[in-house]
């Protein structure tokens, strides 16, 4: 993959001048007369996100003006510069002055140059950026490439991204970094005691599987990542309406983000023993599909009554978490697109996270802010745990009433984690519904960058 960052010395790079409403008059007055005249004729006022390409006397591109929020604004988007790749002509650019956070602006620029080109080539902006002084370009490249991986996996439609293809992507990642790889497929899931993954995935002709990657020194702290890889979620027999089903190719977004995080960890060579578990299934409709009020055993031993076949993500994660928990990892993290309720509570751009570990929660919140990969803590509210009660089994996967849906999902998963020193659960959206700077519309990398920052602080 070629980096968006230009690391060779480039004297010819076109300067991008950042201006705010208050800094603009001084910047304007310092421009050469024809450029000043051109800006004035265009009515340029350095509004946030507004760009203007200034010509030289010879008709070349001399420089670019780009507006940012004033220092006193209630909110300044750290990724504002991420809209530049979509606005600029092909070329190599550099920051002429510092935006409010040069590192995040450069990261936003890199993330904003992503396009999904699998089925229609030639749409990606042909721009390069000379990394700002003092910024670790290798680290930003690592983050941008991980985001590309997650976005490509999510954006790829389900006909080309089933359990087989998701497994192939994980295997490719493992091979690239010398990790061990294995996969437990189909009826083998029953033999090896993963009844819930099998139950959810068995109605699809594309066999369910538990994908596993292992990497790093066994003596290092054990960090295990678990991802929800529902390659398409019809809802099962509790079929989703078409409006709710439309985007469900993205229901493997947890798996995509776990792979993105694993890629960053391995590429950076962090001092941890990494284990990745991905439960990959298609929640399909067929005569052999699991049904409402079916009861299944689980790997953990407790029985689960199916209140709703559309609450499938927590079922497959339950068996994968139970396996992960058996080796008592130091840190166990799961990610998945688990509930619509998380979106109702916090919207698409602010995924909730859950943990009982207050130190971990504080560290995550700080890393999320620092990387502009926002996450918000929600509670594992113990009084609601009783809502999981079933009349015939140990627990039900979909409490009636539907209150606090993201919390009750987290409480469900918590039942399968007992021995891990620390457990963290992310209920992500993995999708940007409408483009924002640095965040093109479509599949999104959510949480992975914040978690990478946390892991590099702890195990770098
Ligand atoms: N994959 C969905 C959750 C989802 C839907 C995430 C839309 C993002 C956008 C999940 O499998 C699901 O269907 N959850 C149900 C749970 C309910 C049946 C208890 C939901 O949220 O409605
Ligand atoms: Mn579902
Ligand atoms: Zn789902």
GROMACS .gro file of C-alpha atoms and ligand atoms in nm:
model
  484
    1UNK     CA    1   0.000   0.000   0.000
    2UNK     CA    2   0.145   0.337  -0.091
    3UNK     CA    3   0.130   0.592   0.185
    4UNK     CA    4  -0.052   0.919   0.152
    5UNK     CA    5   0.251   1.078   0.321
    6UNK     CA    6   0.537   1.211   0.108
    7UNK     CA    7   0.855   1.125   0.294
    8UNK     CA    8   1.105   1.217   0.021
    9UNK     CA    9   1.216   1.583   0.052
   10UNK     CA   10   0.978   1.780  -0.163
   11UNK     CA   11   1.060   2.146  -0.217
   12UNK     CA   12   0.777   2.171  -0.468
   13UNK     CA   13   0.501   2.081  -0.221
   14UNK     CA   14   0.210   2.326  -0.242
   15UNK     CA   15   0.158   2.513   0.087
   16UNK     CA   16  -0.180   2.497   0.257
   17UNK     CA   17  -0.240   2.808   0.464
   18UNK     CA   18  -0.482   2.761   0.754
   19UNK     CA   19  -0.685   3.067   0.841
   20UNK     CA   20  -0.961   3.145   1.087
   21UNK     CA   21  -1.206   3.432   1.081
   22UNK     CA   22  -0.982   3.627   1.316
   23UNK     CA   23  -0.643   3.537   1.162
   24UNK     CA   24  -0.764   3.589   0.804
   25UNK     CA   25  -0.716   3.968   0.770
   26UNK     CA   26  -0.346   3.946   0.861
   27UNK     CA   27  -0.293   3.644   0.634
   28UNK     CA   28  -0.472   3.820   0.349
   29UNK     CA   29  -0.266   4.135   0.385
   30UNK     CA   30   0.058   3.934   0.369
   31UNK     CA   31  -0.037   3.770   0.036
   32UNK     CA   32   0.120   3.893  -0.290
   33UNK     CA   33  -0.108   4.155  -0.449
   34UNK     CA   34  -0.257   3.937  -0.729
   35UNK     CA   35  -0.332   3.652  -0.485
   36UNK     CA   36  -0.490   3.897  -0.240
   37UNK     CA   37  -0.696   4.039  -0.523
   38UNK     CA   38  -0.801   3.688  -0.633
   39UNK     CA   39  -0.911   3.594  -0.279
   40UNK     CA   40  -1.104   3.916  -0.245
   41UNK     CA   41  -1.273   3.871  -0.586
   42UNK     CA   42  -1.382   3.524  -0.469
   43UNK     CA   43  -1.526   3.669  -0.151
   44UNK     CA   44  -1.303   3.439   0.052
   45UNK     CA   45  -1.364   3.481   0.426
   46UNK     CA   46  -1.190   3.173   0.579
   47UNK     CA   47  -1.516   3.011   0.686
   48UNK     CA   48  -1.451   2.670   0.850
   49UNK     CA   49  -1.400   2.411   0.573
   50UNK     CA   50  -1.385   2.669   0.291
   51UNK     CA   51  -1.090   2.628   0.055
   52UNK     CA   52  -0.950   2.844  -0.222
   53UNK     CA   53  -0.671   2.753  -0.462
   54UNK     CA   54  -0.456   3.061  -0.534
   55UNK     CA   55  -0.284   3.091  -0.873
   56UNK     CA   56   0.068   3.219  -0.932
   57UNK     CA   57   0.137   3.486  -1.194
   58UNK     CA   58   0.224   3.199  -1.433
   59UNK     CA   59  -0.111   3.029  -1.375
   60UNK     CA   60   0.033   2.752  -1.158
   61UNK     CA   61  -0.115   2.659  -0.821
   62UNK     CA   62   0.078   2.880  -0.580
   63UNK     CA   63  -0.095   2.796  -0.253
   64UNK     CA   64  -0.419   2.687  -0.095
   65UNK     CA   65  -0.624   2.869   0.165
   66UNK     CA   66  -0.829   2.662   0.408
   67UNK     CA   67  -1.064   2.790   0.678
   68UNK     CA   68  -1.072   2.656   1.035
   69UNK     CA   69  -1.290   2.731   1.337
   70UNK     CA   70  -1.173   3.023   1.548
   71UNK     CA   71  -0.982   2.943   1.868
   72UNK     CA   72  -1.283   3.061   2.066
   73UNK     CA   73  -1.536   2.837   1.884
   74UNK     CA   74  -1.741   2.602   2.104
   75UNK     CA   75  -1.622   2.309   1.893
   76UNK     CA   76  -1.319   2.283   1.667
   77UNK     CA   77  -1.319   1.970   1.451
   78UNK     CA   78  -0.966   1.822   1.479
   79UNK     CA   79  -1.024   1.645   1.145
   80UNK     CA   80  -1.136   1.961   0.962
   81UNK     CA   81  -0.842   1.925   0.720
   82UNK     CA   82  -0.979   1.581   0.634
   83UNK     CA   83  -1.208   1.734   0.373
   84UNK     CA   84  -0.908   1.872   0.179
   85UNK     CA   85  -0.830   1.554  -0.021
   86UNK     CA   86  -1.180   1.573  -0.170
   87UNK     CA   87  -1.134   1.939  -0.263
   88UNK     CA   88  -0.776   1.959  -0.390
   89UNK     CA   89  -0.637   1.894  -0.738
   90UNK     CA   90  -0.385   1.608  -0.768
   91UNK     CA   91  -0.050   1.705  -0.618
   92UNK     CA   92   0.179   1.708  -0.317
   93UNK     CA   93   0.093   1.947  -0.036
   94UNK     CA   94   0.234   2.067   0.295
   95UNK     CA   95   0.096   2.261   0.589
   96UNK     CA   96   0.231   2.619   0.569
   97UNK     CA   97   0.126   2.698   0.926
   98UNK     CA   98  -0.003   2.491   1.215
   99UNK     CA   99  -0.373   2.405   1.241
  100UNK     CA  100  -0.493   2.359   1.602
  101UNK     CA  101  -0.354   2.004   1.621
  102UNK     CA  102  -0.114   1.930   1.335
  103UNK     CA  103  -0.095   1.555   1.407
  104UNK     CA  104  -0.472   1.504   1.406
  105UNK     CA  105  -0.508   1.734   1.105
  106UNK     CA  106  -0.257   1.520   0.913
  107UNK     CA  107  -0.434   1.202   1.029
  108UNK     CA  108  -0.768   1.350   0.922
  109UNK     CA  109  -0.615   1.435   0.584
  110UNK     CA  110  -0.498   1.074   0.542
  111UNK     CA  111  -0.832   0.928   0.657
  112UNK     CA  112  -1.018   1.172   0.433
  113UNK     CA  113  -0.839   1.049   0.122
  114UNK     CA  114  -0.998   0.702   0.151
  115UNK     CA  115  -1.245   0.590  -0.115
  116UNK     CA  116  -1.402   0.247  -0.166
  117UNK     CA  117  -1.271   0.157  -0.511
  118UNK     CA  118  -1.331  -0.219  -0.536
  119UNK     CA  119  -1.601  -0.198  -0.802
  120UNK     CA  120  -1.531   0.143  -0.954
  121UNK     CA  121  -1.170   0.249  -0.993
  122UNK     CA  122  -1.011   0.588  -1.021
  123UNK     CA  123  -1.212   0.778  -0.762
  124UNK     CA  124  -0.952   0.813  -0.491
  125UNK     CA  125  -0.801   1.162  -0.462
  126UNK     CA  126  -0.445   1.172  -0.593
  127UNK     CA  127  -0.303   1.387  -0.317
  128UNK     CA  128   0.002   1.349  -0.097
  129UNK     CA  129   0.098   1.532   0.218
  130UNK     CA  130   0.443   1.615   0.351
  131UNK     CA  131   0.406   1.519   0.719
  132UNK     CA  132   0.413   1.823   0.950
  133UNK     CA  133   0.732   1.869   1.156
  134UNK     CA  134   0.751   1.657   1.469
  135UNK     CA  135   0.478   1.419   1.359
  136UNK     CA  136   0.548   1.044   1.344
  137UNK     CA  137   0.447   0.970   0.985
  138UNK     CA  138   0.498   0.594   1.027
  139UNK     CA  139   0.249   0.591   1.312
  140UNK     CA  140  -0.007   0.792   1.112
  141UNK     CA  141   0.042   0.562   0.812
  142UNK     CA  142  -0.017   0.262   1.039
  143UNK     CA  143  -0.344   0.417   1.160
  144UNK     CA  144  -0.459   0.516   0.811
  145UNK     CA  145  -0.385   0.171   0.670
  146UNK     CA  146  -0.575   0.005   0.954
  147UNK     CA  147  -0.872   0.232   0.885
  148UNK     CA  148  -0.855   0.137   0.517
  149UNK     CA  149  -0.862  -0.232   0.610
  150UNK     CA  150  -1.165  -0.191   0.838
  151UNK     CA  151  -1.352   0.030   0.589
  152UNK     CA  152  -1.283  -0.199   0.291
  153UNK     CA  153  -1.404  -0.504   0.485
  154UNK     CA  154  -1.723  -0.328   0.597
  155UNK     CA  155  -1.794  -0.165   0.261
  156UNK     CA  156  -1.756  -0.490   0.067
  157UNK     CA  157  -2.109  -0.621   0.014
  158UNK     CA  158  -2.211  -0.950   0.167
  159UNK     CA  159  -2.202  -1.143  -0.162
  160UNK     CA  160  -1.827  -1.082  -0.165
  161UNK     CA  161  -1.776  -1.078   0.215
  162UNK     CA  162  -1.921  -1.394   0.366
  163UNK     CA  163  -1.767  -1.603   0.646
  164UNK     CA  164  -1.524  -1.756   0.393
  165UNK     CA  165  -1.399  -1.420   0.269
  166UNK     CA  166  -1.376  -1.279   0.623
  167UNK     CA  167  -1.166  -1.582   0.715
  168UNK     CA  168  -0.945  -1.522   0.410
  169UNK     CA  169  -0.888  -1.160   0.517
  170UNK     CA  170  -0.788  -1.273   0.867
  171UNK     CA  171  -0.560  -1.544   0.728
  172UNK     CA  172  -0.391  -1.297   0.498
  173UNK     CA  173  -0.329  -1.063   0.793
  174UNK     CA  174  -0.189  -1.353   0.999
  175UNK     CA  175   0.045  -1.462   0.718
  176UNK     CA  176   0.170  -1.108   0.664
  177UNK     CA  177   0.277  -1.086   1.030
  178UNK     CA  178   0.387  -1.446   1.092
  179UNK     CA  179   0.093  -1.520   1.323
  180UNK     CA  180  -0.056  -1.864   1.379
  181UNK     CA  181  -0.395  -1.917   1.223
  182UNK     CA  182  -0.680  -2.162   1.248
  183UNK     CA  183  -1.050  -2.185   1.186
  184UNK     CA  184  -1.322  -2.416   1.321
  185UNK     CA  185  -1.592  -2.458   1.056
  186UNK     CA  186  -1.951  -2.585   1.040
  187UNK     CA  187  -2.041  -2.901   1.231
  188UNK     CA  188  -1.693  -2.900   1.382
  189UNK     CA  189  -1.827  -2.611   1.595
  190UNK     CA  190  -2.071  -2.851   1.761
  191UNK     CA  191  -1.801  -3.113   1.820
  192UNK     CA  192  -1.570  -2.855   1.978
  193UNK     CA  193  -1.850  -2.711   2.192
  194UNK     CA  194  -1.953  -2.382   2.032
  195UNK     CA  195  -2.329  -2.446   2.026
  196UNK     CA  196  -2.437  -2.082   1.997
  197UNK     CA  197  -2.211  -1.994   1.703
  198UNK     CA  198  -2.341  -2.306   1.528
  199UNK     CA  199  -2.706  -2.229   1.610
  200UNK     CA  200  -2.690  -1.877   1.465
  201UNK     CA  201  -2.493  -1.971   1.155
  202UNK     CA  202  -2.641  -2.305   1.050
  203UNK     CA  203  -2.922  -2.172   0.829
  204UNK     CA  204  -2.678  -2.022   0.581
  205UNK     CA  205  -2.516  -2.226   0.301
  206UNK     CA  206  -2.205  -2.027   0.392
  207UNK     CA  207  -2.086  -2.225   0.695
  208UNK     CA  208  -2.032  -2.049   1.029
  209UNK     CA  209  -1.683  -2.050   1.175
  210UNK     CA  210  -1.464  -1.943   1.465
  211UNK     CA  211  -1.150  -1.781   1.329
  212UNK     CA  212  -0.840  -1.762   1.549
  213UNK     CA  213  -0.510  -1.579   1.515
  214UNK     CA  214  -0.224  -1.596   1.766
  215UNK     CA  215   0.081  -1.373   1.764
  216UNK     CA  216   0.366  -1.262   1.987
  217UNK     CA  217   0.578  -1.386   2.276
  218UNK     CA  218   0.382  -1.625   2.501
  219UNK     CA  219   0.560  -1.473   2.802
  220UNK     CA  220   0.414  -1.126   2.736
  221UNK     CA  221   0.082  -1.008   2.886
  222UNK     CA  222  -0.214  -1.179   2.723
  223UNK     CA  223  -0.447  -0.949   2.529
  224UNK     CA  224  -0.741  -1.113   2.352
  225UNK     CA  225  -0.966  -0.943   2.097
  226UNK     CA  226  -1.307  -1.087   2.009
  227UNK     CA  227  -1.508  -0.962   1.710
  228UNK     CA  228  -1.868  -0.998   1.594
  229UNK     CA  229  -1.849  -1.114   1.234
  230UNK     CA  230  -2.211  -1.136   1.120
  231UNK     CA  231  -2.154  -1.113   0.746
  232UNK     CA  232  -2.520  -1.036   0.690
  233UNK     CA  233  -2.796  -0.994   0.948
  234UNK     CA  234  -3.142  -1.058   0.809
  235UNK     CA  235  -3.267  -1.086   1.167
  236UNK     CA  236  -3.331  -1.456   1.111
  237UNK     CA  237  -3.692  -1.577   1.153
  238UNK     CA  238  -3.755  -1.254   1.348
  239UNK     CA  239  -3.694  -1.096   1.010
  240UNK     CA  240  -3.591  -0.732   0.992
  241UNK     CA  241  -3.804  -0.496   0.784
  242UNK     CA  242  -3.624  -0.388   0.465
  243UNK     CA  243  -3.530  -0.048   0.610
  244UNK     CA  244  -3.361  -0.219   0.904
  245UNK     CA  245  -3.192  -0.481   0.687
  246UNK     CA  246  -3.052  -0.245   0.426
  247UNK     CA  247  -2.716  -0.177   0.592
  248UNK     CA  248  -2.662  -0.517   0.747
  249UNK     CA  249  -2.357  -0.598   0.534
  250UNK     CA  250  -2.183  -0.392   0.801
  251UNK     CA  251  -2.275  -0.636   1.079
  252UNK     CA  252  -1.920  -0.775   1.065
  253UNK     CA  253  -1.793  -0.430   1.167
  254UNK     CA  254  -1.670  -0.559   1.505
  255UNK     CA  255  -1.458  -0.822   1.330
  256UNK     CA  256  -1.329  -0.561   1.084
  257UNK     CA  257  -1.225  -0.331   1.366
  258UNK     CA  258  -1.065  -0.611   1.564
  259UNK     CA  259  -0.857  -0.698   1.255
  260UNK     CA  260  -0.766  -0.330   1.208
  261UNK     CA  261  -0.650  -0.313   1.570
  262UNK     CA  262  -0.458  -0.641   1.537
  263UNK     CA  263  -0.285  -0.506   1.226
  264UNK     CA  264  -0.168  -0.194   1.413
  265UNK     CA  265  -0.051  -0.398   1.714
  266UNK     CA  266   0.149  -0.644   1.503
  267UNK     CA  267   0.288  -0.379   1.269
  268UNK     CA  268   0.411  -0.176   1.568
  269UNK     CA  269   0.550  -0.489   1.736
  270UNK     CA  270   0.387  -0.418   2.073
  271UNK     CA  271   0.510  -0.631   2.363
  272UNK     CA  272   0.199  -0.838   2.417
  273UNK     CA  273   0.071  -1.184   2.333
  274UNK     CA  274  -0.216  -1.119   2.094
  275UNK     CA  275  -0.506  -1.357   2.042
  276UNK     CA  276  -0.782  -1.269   1.798
  277UNK     CA  277  -1.112  -1.459   1.790
  278UNK     CA  278  -1.373  -1.385   1.526
  279UNK     CA  279  -1.711  -1.553   1.524
  280UNK     CA  280  -1.811  -1.537   1.157
  281UNK     CA  281  -2.165  -1.629   1.055
  282UNK     CA  282  -2.452  -1.525   0.835
  283UNK     CA  283  -2.783  -1.480   1.020
  284UNK     CA  284  -3.000  -1.625   0.746
  285UNK     CA  285  -3.356  -1.753   0.698
  286UNK     CA  286  -3.417  -2.118   0.608
  287UNK     CA  287  -3.608  -2.425   0.725
  288UNK     CA  288  -3.322  -2.519   0.953
  289UNK     CA  289  -3.288  -2.173   1.108
  290UNK     CA  290  -3.295  -2.138   1.487
  291UNK     CA  291  -3.634  -2.020   1.617
  292UNK     CA  292  -3.784  -1.791   1.880
  293UNK     CA  293  -3.802  -1.974   2.216
  294UNK     CA  294  -3.555  -2.244   2.110
  295UNK     CA  295  -3.315  -2.324   2.395
  296UNK     CA  296  -2.946  -2.397   2.339
  297UNK     CA  297  -2.658  -2.491   2.563
  298UNK     CA  298  -2.356  -2.262   2.549
  299UNK     CA  299  -1.984  -2.322   2.571
  300UNK     CA  300  -1.990  -2.176   2.922
  301UNK     CA  301  -2.246  -2.438   3.028
  302UNK     CA  302  -2.541  -2.211   3.098
  303UNK     CA  303  -2.850  -2.253   2.880
  304UNK     CA  304  -2.985  -1.973   2.661
  305UNK     CA  305  -3.344  -1.919   2.553
  306UNK     CA  306  -3.390  -1.736   2.224
  307UNK     CA  307  -3.619  -1.440   2.290
  308UNK     CA  308  -3.538  -1.299   1.948
  309UNK     CA  309  -3.333  -1.444   1.660
  310UNK     CA  310  -3.226  -1.088   1.573
  311UNK     CA  311  -3.023  -1.065   1.895
  312UNK     CA  312  -2.770  -1.298   1.729
  313UNK     CA  313  -2.450  -1.099   1.785
  314UNK     CA  314  -2.447  -1.153   2.162
  315UNK     CA  315  -2.501  -1.527   2.106
  316UNK     CA  316  -2.196  -1.580   1.889
  317UNK     CA  317  -1.985  -1.348   2.104
  318UNK     CA  318  -2.092  -1.543   2.415
  319UNK     CA  319  -1.925  -1.864   2.295
  320UNK     CA  320  -1.616  -1.680   2.169
  321UNK     CA  321  -1.585  -1.484   2.497
  322UNK     CA  322  -1.624  -1.805   2.698
  323UNK     CA  323  -1.333  -1.960   2.506
  324UNK     CA  324  -1.122  -1.645   2.546
  325UNK     CA  325  -1.198  -1.631   2.919
  326UNK     CA  326  -1.077  -1.988   2.978
  327UNK     CA  327  -0.709  -1.890   2.956
  328UNK     CA  328  -0.757  -1.597   3.200
  329UNK     CA  329  -0.627  -1.320   2.972
  330UNK     CA  330  -0.488  -1.000   3.124
  331UNK     CA  331  -0.715  -0.794   2.901
  332UNK     CA  332  -1.018  -0.920   2.709
  333UNK     CA  333  -1.177  -0.683   2.457
  334UNK     CA  334  -1.480  -0.749   2.240
  335UNK     CA  335  -1.626  -0.531   1.965
  336UNK     CA  336  -1.948  -0.566   1.774
  337UNK     CA  337  -2.236  -0.388   1.602
  338UNK     CA  338  -2.470  -0.522   1.866
  339UNK     CA  339  -2.767  -0.295   1.922
  340UNK     CA  340  -2.975  -0.027   1.758
  341UNK     CA  341  -3.026   0.098   2.114
  342UNK     CA  342  -2.663   0.217   2.133
  343UNK     CA  343  -2.740   0.450   1.838
  344UNK     CA  344  -3.057   0.575   2.003
  345UNK     CA  345  -2.859   0.659   2.315
  346UNK     CA  346  -2.544   0.814   2.168
  347UNK     CA  347  -2.583   0.840   1.789
  348UNK     CA  348  -2.368   0.686   1.516
  349UNK     CA  349  -2.040   0.864   1.597
  350UNK     CA  350  -2.007   0.795   1.970
  351UNK     CA  351  -2.002   0.424   2.053
  352UNK     CA  352  -2.056   0.320   2.414
  353UNK     CA  353  -1.804   0.108   2.598
  354UNK     CA  354  -1.851  -0.103   2.911
  355UNK     CA  355  -1.608  -0.225   3.174
  356UNK     CA  356  -1.593  -0.282   3.551
  357UNK     CA  357  -1.229  -0.166   3.551
  358UNK     CA  358  -1.236   0.205   3.643
  359UNK     CA  359  -0.868   0.260   3.563
  360UNK     CA  360  -0.916   0.103   3.220
  361UNK     CA  361  -1.227   0.317   3.163
  362UNK     CA  362  -1.039   0.637   3.244
  363UNK     CA  363  -0.749   0.537   3.017
  364UNK     CA  364  -0.984   0.449   2.729
  365UNK     CA  365  -1.176   0.775   2.760
  366UNK     CA  366  -0.850   0.970   2.750
  367UNK     CA  367  -0.707   0.774   2.452
  368UNK     CA  368  -1.035   0.809   2.263
  369UNK     CA  369  -1.022   1.188   2.298
  370UNK     CA  370  -0.651   1.202   2.209
  371UNK     CA  371  -0.702   1.006   1.886
  372UNK     CA  372  -1.031   1.173   1.796
  373UNK     CA  373  -1.186   0.826   1.799
  374UNK     CA  374  -1.461   0.907   2.048
  375UNK     CA  375  -1.601   0.650   2.292
  376UNK     CA  376  -1.833   0.701   2.589
  377UNK     CA  377  -1.862   0.488   2.901
  378UNK     CA  378  -2.200   0.337   2.986
  379UNK     CA  379  -2.277   0.134   3.299
  380UNK     CA  380  -2.299  -0.242   3.353
  381UNK     CA  381  -2.605  -0.158   3.566
  382UNK     CA  382  -2.639  -0.456   3.800
  383UNK     CA  383  -3.008  -0.402   3.891
  384UNK     CA  384  -3.099  -0.464   3.524
  385UNK     CA  385  -2.923  -0.801   3.523
  386UNK     CA  386  -3.245  -0.968   3.646
  387UNK     CA  387  -3.409  -0.865   3.318
  388UNK     CA  388  -3.210  -1.146   3.152
  389UNK     CA  389  -3.401  -1.410   3.352
  390UNK     CA  390  -3.574  -1.681   3.151
  391UNK     CA  391  -3.860  -1.900   3.266
  392UNK     CA  392  -3.705  -2.215   3.117
  393UNK     CA  393  -3.331  -2.155   3.070
  394UNK     CA  394  -3.050  -1.983   3.262
  395UNK     CA  395  -3.091  -1.665   3.055
  396UNK     CA  396  -3.282  -1.513   2.764
  397UNK     CA  397  -3.098  -1.332   2.482
  398UNK     CA  398  -3.355  -1.055   2.437
  399UNK     CA  399  -3.524  -0.915   2.747
  400UNK     CA  400  -3.883  -0.811   2.684
  401UNK     CA  401  -3.958  -0.443   2.719
  402UNK     CA  402  -3.651  -0.336   2.527
  403UNK     CA  403  -3.543  -0.071   2.779
  404UNK     CA  404  -3.169   0.003   2.796
  405UNK     CA  405  -3.099  -0.237   2.509
  406UNK     CA  406  -2.727  -0.169   2.483
  407UNK     CA  407  -2.683  -0.213   2.860
  408UNK     CA  408  -2.876  -0.542   2.876
  409UNK     CA  409  -2.669  -0.672   2.583
  410UNK     CA  410  -2.351  -0.586   2.776
  411UNK     CA  411  -2.492  -0.758   3.086
  412UNK     CA  412  -2.569  -1.066   2.876
  413UNK     CA  413  -2.208  -1.081   2.754
  414UNK     CA  414  -2.078  -1.027   3.107
  415UNK     CA  415  -2.232  -1.362   3.208
  416UNK     CA  416  -1.974  -1.534   2.987
  417UNK     CA  417  -1.669  -1.357   3.131
  418UNK     CA  418  -1.544  -1.471   3.469
  419UNK     CA  419  -1.167  -1.516   3.476
  420UNK     CA  420  -1.026  -1.236   3.258
  421UNK     CA  421  -0.837  -0.980   3.472
  422UNK     CA  422  -1.008  -0.700   3.284
  423UNK     CA  423  -1.292  -0.703   3.030
  424UNK     CA  424  -1.393  -0.427   2.791
  425UNK     CA  425  -1.694  -0.435   2.559
  426UNK     CA  426  -1.761  -0.191   2.270
  427UNK     CA  427  -2.103  -0.160   2.104
  428UNK     CA  428  -2.001   0.010   1.780
  429UNK     CA  429  -2.184   0.134   1.468
  430UNK     CA  430  -1.894   0.091   1.220
  431UNK     CA  431  -2.058   0.323   0.969
  432UNK     CA  432  -2.054   0.692   0.880
  433UNK     CA  433  -2.407   0.772   0.757
  434UNK     CA  434  -2.309   1.099   0.589
  435UNK     CA  435  -1.961   1.221   0.506
  436UNK     CA  436  -1.774   1.440   0.752
  437UNK     CA  437  -1.415   1.565   0.733
  438UNK     CA  438  -1.181   1.263   0.753
  439UNK     CA  439  -1.483   1.034   0.754
  440UNK     CA  440  -1.613   0.948   0.408
  441UNK     CA  441  -1.963   0.800   0.398
  442UNK     CA  442  -1.968   0.423   0.452
  443UNK     CA  443  -1.782   0.167   0.662
  444UNK     CA  444  -1.593   0.316   0.952
  445UNK     CA  445  -1.304   0.227   1.177
  446UNK     CA  446  -1.440   0.289   1.528
  447UNK     CA  447  -1.262   0.230   1.855
  448UNK     CA  448  -0.959   0.057   1.701
  449UNK     CA  449  -0.738   0.369   1.706
  450UNK     CA  450  -0.829   0.455   2.065
  451UNK     CA  451  -0.756   0.097   2.172
  452UNK     CA  452  -0.429   0.092   1.978
  453UNK     CA  453  -0.320   0.405   2.165
  454UNK     CA  454  -0.412   0.240   2.496
  455UNK     CA  455  -0.223  -0.078   2.409
  456UNK     CA  456   0.085   0.117   2.293
  457UNK     CA  457   0.087   0.309   2.622
  458UNK     CA  458   0.067  -0.012   2.822
  459UNK     CA  459   0.276  -0.246   2.609
  460UNK     CA  460   0.480  -0.020   2.377
  461LIG     N1  461  -2.689  -0.595   1.410
  461LIG     C1  462  -2.801  -0.559   1.490
  461LIG     C2  463  -2.784  -0.427   1.562
  461LIG     C3  464  -2.775  -0.304   1.479
  461LIG     C4  465  -2.883  -0.261   1.402
  461LIG     C5  466  -2.661  -0.227   1.483
  461LIG     C6  467  -2.875  -0.146   1.332
  461LIG     C7  468  -2.653  -0.112   1.411
  461LIG     C8  469  -2.760  -0.072   1.333
  461LIG     C9  470  -2.826  -0.663   1.597
  461LIG     O1  471  -2.797  -0.792   1.561
  461LIG    C10  472  -2.972  -0.654   1.629
  461LIG     O2  473  -3.050  -0.682   1.543
  461LIG     N2  474  -3.005  -0.616   1.753
  461LIG    C11  475  -3.138  -0.604   1.795
  461LIG    C12  476  -3.149  -0.663   1.934
  461LIG    C13  477  -3.291  -0.683   1.981
  461LIG    C14  478  -3.361  -0.786   1.897
  461LIG    C15  479  -3.287  -0.725   2.127
  461LIG    C16  480  -3.176  -0.456   1.797
  461LIG     O3  481  -3.091  -0.373   1.829
  461LIG     O4  482  -3.289  -0.425   1.761
  462LIG    MN1  483  -2.961  -0.885   1.463
  463LIG    ZN1  484  -2.655  -0.819   1.418
   0.00000   0.00000   0.00000
